PDB file of C-alpha atoms in Angstrom:
ATOM      1  CA  MET A   1      -5.693  44.410 -21.113  1.00  0.00           C
ATOM      2  CA  ASP A   2      -7.305  41.815 -18.936  1.00  0.00           C
ATOM      3  CA  GLU A   3      -5.538  38.498 -19.343  1.00  0.00           C
ATOM      4  CA  MET A   4      -7.358  35.238 -18.533  1.00  0.00           C
ATOM      5  CA  LYS A   5      -5.943  33.579 -15.560  1.00  0.00           C
ATOM      6  CA  LEU A   6      -5.738  29.824 -15.469  1.00  0.00           C
ATOM      7  CA  PRO A   7      -6.880  28.688 -12.049  1.00  0.00           C
ATOM      8  CA  LEU A   8      -4.297  26.829 -10.136  1.00  0.00           C
ATOM      9  CA  GLU A   9      -6.748  23.962  -9.316  1.00  0.00           C
ATOM     10  CA  LEU A  10      -7.429  23.406 -13.121  1.00  0.00           C
ATOM     11  CA  LEU A  11      -3.622  23.200 -13.768  1.00  0.00           C
ATOM     12  CA  SER A  12      -3.364  20.784 -10.836  1.00  0.00           C
ATOM     13  CA  ALA A  13      -6.089  18.670 -12.018  1.00  0.00           C
ATOM     14  CA  GLY A  14      -4.839  18.664 -15.586  1.00  0.00           C
ATOM     15  CA  LEU A  15      -1.419  17.639 -14.517  1.00  0.00           C
ATOM     16  CA  SER A  16      -2.932  14.752 -12.510  1.00  0.00           C
ATOM     17  CA  ILE A  17      -4.876  13.574 -15.518  1.00  0.00           C
ATOM     18  CA  ILE A  18      -1.669  13.654 -17.618  1.00  0.00           C
ATOM     19  CA  ILE A  19       0.141  11.594 -15.037  1.00  0.00           C
ATOM     20  CA  VAL A  20      -2.764   9.050 -14.810  1.00  0.00           C
ATOM     21  CA  ILE A  21      -2.593   8.705 -18.648  1.00  0.00           C
ATOM     22  CA  ALA A  22       1.167   8.081 -18.303  1.00  0.00           C
ATOM     23  CA  ILE A  23       0.455   5.363 -15.717  1.00  0.00           C
ATOM     24  CA  PHE A  24      -1.842   3.611 -18.232  1.00  0.00           C
ATOM     25  CA  ILE A  25       0.739   3.957 -21.042  1.00  0.00           C
ATOM     26  CA  LYS A  26       3.354   2.591 -18.691  1.00  0.00           C
ATOM     27  CA  VAL A  27       1.262  -0.525 -17.783  1.00  0.00           C
ATOM     28  CA  PHE A  28       0.433  -1.180 -21.471  1.00  0.00           C
ATOM     29  CA  GLN A  29       4.130  -0.996 -22.320  1.00  0.00           C
ATOM     30  CA  TYR A  30       4.928  -3.271 -19.425  1.00  0.00           C
ATOM     31  CA  LYS A  31       2.450  -5.835 -20.565  1.00  0.00           C
ATOM     32  CA  GLN A  32       3.892  -5.725 -24.182  1.00  0.00           C
ATOM     33  CA  LYS A  33       7.332  -6.286 -22.833  1.00  0.00           C
ATOM     34  CA  LEU A  34       6.170  -8.977 -20.548  1.00  0.00           C
ATOM     35  CA  ASP A  35       4.557 -10.877 -23.461  1.00  0.00           C
ATOM     36  CA  VAL A  36       7.845 -10.940 -25.244  1.00  0.00           C
ATOM     37  CA  LEU A  37       9.545 -12.397 -22.159  1.00  0.00           C
ATOM     38  CA  LYS A  38       6.812 -14.922 -21.683  1.00  0.00           C
ATOM     39  CA  GLU A  39       7.256 -16.067 -25.245  1.00  0.00           C
ATOM     40  CA  MET A  40      11.020 -16.394 -24.686  1.00  0.00           C
ATOM     41  CA  ASP A  41      10.340 -18.438 -21.402  1.00  0.00           C
ATOM     42  CA  ARG A  42       8.122 -20.737 -23.380  1.00  0.00           C
ATOM     43  CA  ARG A  43      10.892 -21.223 -25.986  1.00  0.00           C
ATOM     44  CA  LYS A  44      13.420 -21.832 -23.129  1.00  0.00           C
ATOM     45  CA  ASP A  45      11.178 -24.593 -21.651  1.00  0.00           C
ATOM     46  CA  MET A  46      11.163 -26.165 -25.134  1.00  0.00           C
ATOM     47  CA  LEU A  47      14.907 -25.650 -25.539  1.00  0.00           C
ATOM     48  CA  LYS A  48      14.410 -23.605 -28.578  1.00  0.00           C
ATOM     49  CA  LEU A  49      16.126 -20.256 -27.563  1.00  0.00           C
ATOM     50  CA  THR A  50      18.005 -18.922 -30.523  1.00  0.00           C
ATOM     51  CA  LYS A  51      21.381 -17.055 -30.306  1.00  0.00           C
ATOM     52  CA  GLU A  52      19.553 -13.753 -30.937  1.00  0.00           C
ATOM     53  CA  ASP A  53      17.223 -14.443 -27.986  1.00  0.00           C
ATOM     54  CA  LYS A  54      20.077 -15.023 -25.744  1.00  0.00           C
ATOM     55  CA  GLU A  55      21.797 -11.840 -26.849  1.00  0.00           C
ATOM     56  CA  TYR A  56      18.453  -9.935 -26.353  1.00  0.00           C
ATOM     57  CA  ILE A  57      18.177 -11.324 -22.907  1.00  0.00           C
ATOM     58  CA  ASP A  58      21.761 -10.469 -21.920  1.00  0.00           C
ATOM     59  CA  LEU A  59      21.630  -6.964 -23.329  1.00  0.00           C
ATOM     60  CA  ASN A  60      18.365  -6.177 -21.663  1.00  0.00           C
ATOM     61  CA  LEU A  61      19.408  -7.700 -18.400  1.00  0.00           C
ATOM     62  CA  LYS A  62      22.422  -5.355 -18.317  1.00  0.00           C
ATOM     63  CA  GLU A  63      20.328  -2.422 -19.356  1.00  0.00           C
ATOM     64  CA  TYR A  64      17.544  -3.108 -16.810  1.00  0.00           C
ATOM     65  CA  SER A  65      19.912  -3.838 -14.057  1.00  0.00           C
ATOM     66  CA  GLU A  66      21.475  -0.319 -14.497  1.00  0.00           C
ATOM     67  CA  LYS A  67      17.957   1.158 -14.898  1.00  0.00           C
ATOM     68  CA  LEU A  68      16.859  -0.565 -11.652  1.00  0.00           C
ATOM     69  CA  VAL A  69      19.669   1.169  -9.702  1.00  0.00           C
ATOM     70  CA  LYS A  70      18.778   4.539 -11.179  1.00  0.00           C
ATOM     71  CA  VAL A  71      15.039   4.105 -10.476  1.00  0.00           C
ATOM     72  CA  GLU A  72      15.662   3.030  -6.867  1.00  0.00           C
ATOM     73  CA  GLY A  73      17.974   6.002  -6.370  1.00  0.00           C
ATOM     74  CA  LEU A  74      15.384   8.292  -7.894  1.00  0.00           C
ATOM     75  CA  THR A  75      12.577   6.979  -5.652  1.00  0.00           C
ATOM     76  CA  ARG A  76      14.702   7.376  -2.573  1.00  0.00           C
ATOM     77  CA  LEU A  77      15.499  10.869  -3.636  1.00  0.00           C
ATOM     78  CA  LEU A  78      12.096  12.019  -4.562  1.00  0.00           C
ATOM     79  CA  PHE A  79      10.155  10.640  -1.545  1.00  0.00           C
ATOM     80  CA  PRO A  80      11.475  13.221   0.927  1.00  0.00           C
ATOM     81  CA  ILE A  81      11.011  15.964  -1.717  1.00  0.00           C
ATOM     82  CA  PHE A  82       7.375  14.924  -2.170  1.00  0.00           C
ATOM     83  CA  ILE A  83       6.791  15.107   1.658  1.00  0.00           C
ATOM     84  CA  THR A  84       8.458  18.576   1.732  1.00  0.00           C
ATOM     85  CA  ILE A  85       6.271  19.884  -1.076  1.00  0.00           C
ATOM     86  CA  GLY A  86       3.249  18.483   0.711  1.00  0.00           C
ATOM     87  CA  ALA A  87       4.267  20.243   4.026  1.00  0.00           C
ATOM     88  CA  ILE A  88       4.714  23.551   1.996  1.00  0.00           C
ATOM     89  CA  LEU A  89       1.410  23.199   0.467  1.00  0.00           C
ATOM     90  CA  PHE A  90      -0.201  22.828   3.846  1.00  0.00           C
ATOM     91  CA  LEU A  91       1.537  25.911   4.946  1.00  0.00           C
ATOM     92  CA  LEU A  92       0.504  28.045   1.944  1.00  0.00           C
ATOM     93  CA  PHE A  93      -3.051  26.973   1.182  1.00  0.00           C
ATOM     94  CA  SER A  94      -6.242  26.220   3.060  1.00  0.00           C
ATOM     95  CA  PHE A  95      -6.962  22.529   3.706  1.00  0.00           C
ATOM     96  CA  GLU A  96      -9.420  22.111   0.920  1.00  0.00           C
ATOM     97  CA  GLU A  97      -7.059  23.757  -1.637  1.00  0.00           C
ATOM     98  CA  THR A  98      -4.055  21.615  -0.322  1.00  0.00           C
ATOM     99  CA  LEU A  99      -5.993  18.426  -0.860  1.00  0.00           C
ATOM    100  CA  ILE A 100      -6.560  19.409  -4.550  1.00  0.00           C
ATOM    101  CA  HIS A 101      -2.831  19.999  -5.040  1.00  0.00           C
ATOM    102  CA  LEU A 102      -1.727  17.030  -3.094  1.00  0.00           C
ATOM    103  CA  ASN A 103      -3.521  14.939  -5.726  1.00  0.00           C
ATOM    104  CA  VAL A 104      -0.704  15.645  -8.178  1.00  0.00           C
ATOM    105  CA  ILE A 105       1.987  14.581  -5.636  1.00  0.00           C
ATOM    106  CA  ILE A 106       0.119  11.352  -4.818  1.00  0.00           C
ATOM    107  CA  VAL A 107      -0.386  10.495  -8.418  1.00  0.00           C
ATOM    108  CA  ALA A 108       3.262  11.178  -9.232  1.00  0.00           C
ATOM    109  CA  TYR A 109       4.333   9.028  -6.313  1.00  0.00           C
ATOM    110  CA  ILE A 110       2.127   6.189  -7.579  1.00  0.00           C
ATOM    111  CA  TYR A 111       3.653   6.641 -11.030  1.00  0.00           C
ATOM    112  CA  LEU A 112       7.160   6.416  -9.568  1.00  0.00           C
ATOM    113  CA  GLN A 113       6.343   3.251  -7.618  1.00  0.00           C
ATOM    114  CA  ILE A 114       4.694   1.541 -10.618  1.00  0.00           C
ATOM    115  CA  HIS A 115       7.764   2.357 -12.653  1.00  0.00           C
ATOM    116  CA  ARG A 116      10.064   1.016  -9.954  1.00  0.00           C
ATOM    117  CA  ILE A 117       8.019  -2.257  -9.538  1.00  0.00           C
ATOM    118  CA  HIS A 118       7.949  -2.846 -13.319  1.00  0.00           C
ATOM    119  CA  THR A 119      11.589  -2.369 -13.681  1.00  0.00           C
ATOM    120  CA  ARG A 120      12.385  -4.580 -10.780  1.00  0.00           C
ATOM    121  CA  ASN A 121      10.004  -7.344 -12.103  1.00  0.00           C
ATOM    122  CA  TYR A 122      11.253  -7.188 -15.577  1.00  0.00           C
ATOM    123  CA  THR A 123      14.896  -7.389 -14.232  1.00  0.00           C
ATOM    124  CA  LYS A 124      14.036 -10.497 -12.208  1.00  0.00           C
ATOM    125  CA  PHE A 125      12.288 -12.126 -15.094  1.00  0.00           C
ATOM    126  CA  LEU A 126      15.385 -11.477 -17.276  1.00  0.00           C
ATOM    127  CA  GLU A 127      17.546 -12.809 -14.631  1.00  0.00           C
ATOM    128  CA  GLU A 128      15.420 -16.122 -14.561  1.00  0.00           C
ATOM    129  CA  LEU A 129      15.625 -16.315 -18.428  1.00  0.00           C
ATOM    130  CA  SER A 130      19.493 -15.923 -18.381  1.00  0.00           C
ATOM    131  CA  LYS A 131      19.973 -18.855 -16.000  1.00  0.00           C
TER     132      LYS A 131
END
């Protein structure tokens, strides 16, 4: 029986699209979290922070500080891996095919950087609120 083969380029493009969608979701979630912190910052300026708000800030600050360390480590770990995968792609495929597959690596790297930046900014904002 003849099985239908899924072209590798189609799989690569589909994976890139999924990662781009994940980037948009990440940005949307970040905006929502940032709106909550902006509201708390407004309350802090008016000296109306409740005990629950302070607990929320302290809990999230601890959580995001730990998360920041993990994200920074993951970024440092994956960067050389992405470079190695890119080099292997250049060895295995022609230049045109390699560019198609490199798209996934580039989009994944962008996602990782956005995640790192959002985590760092959120942590800094929480630190400002906790003062």
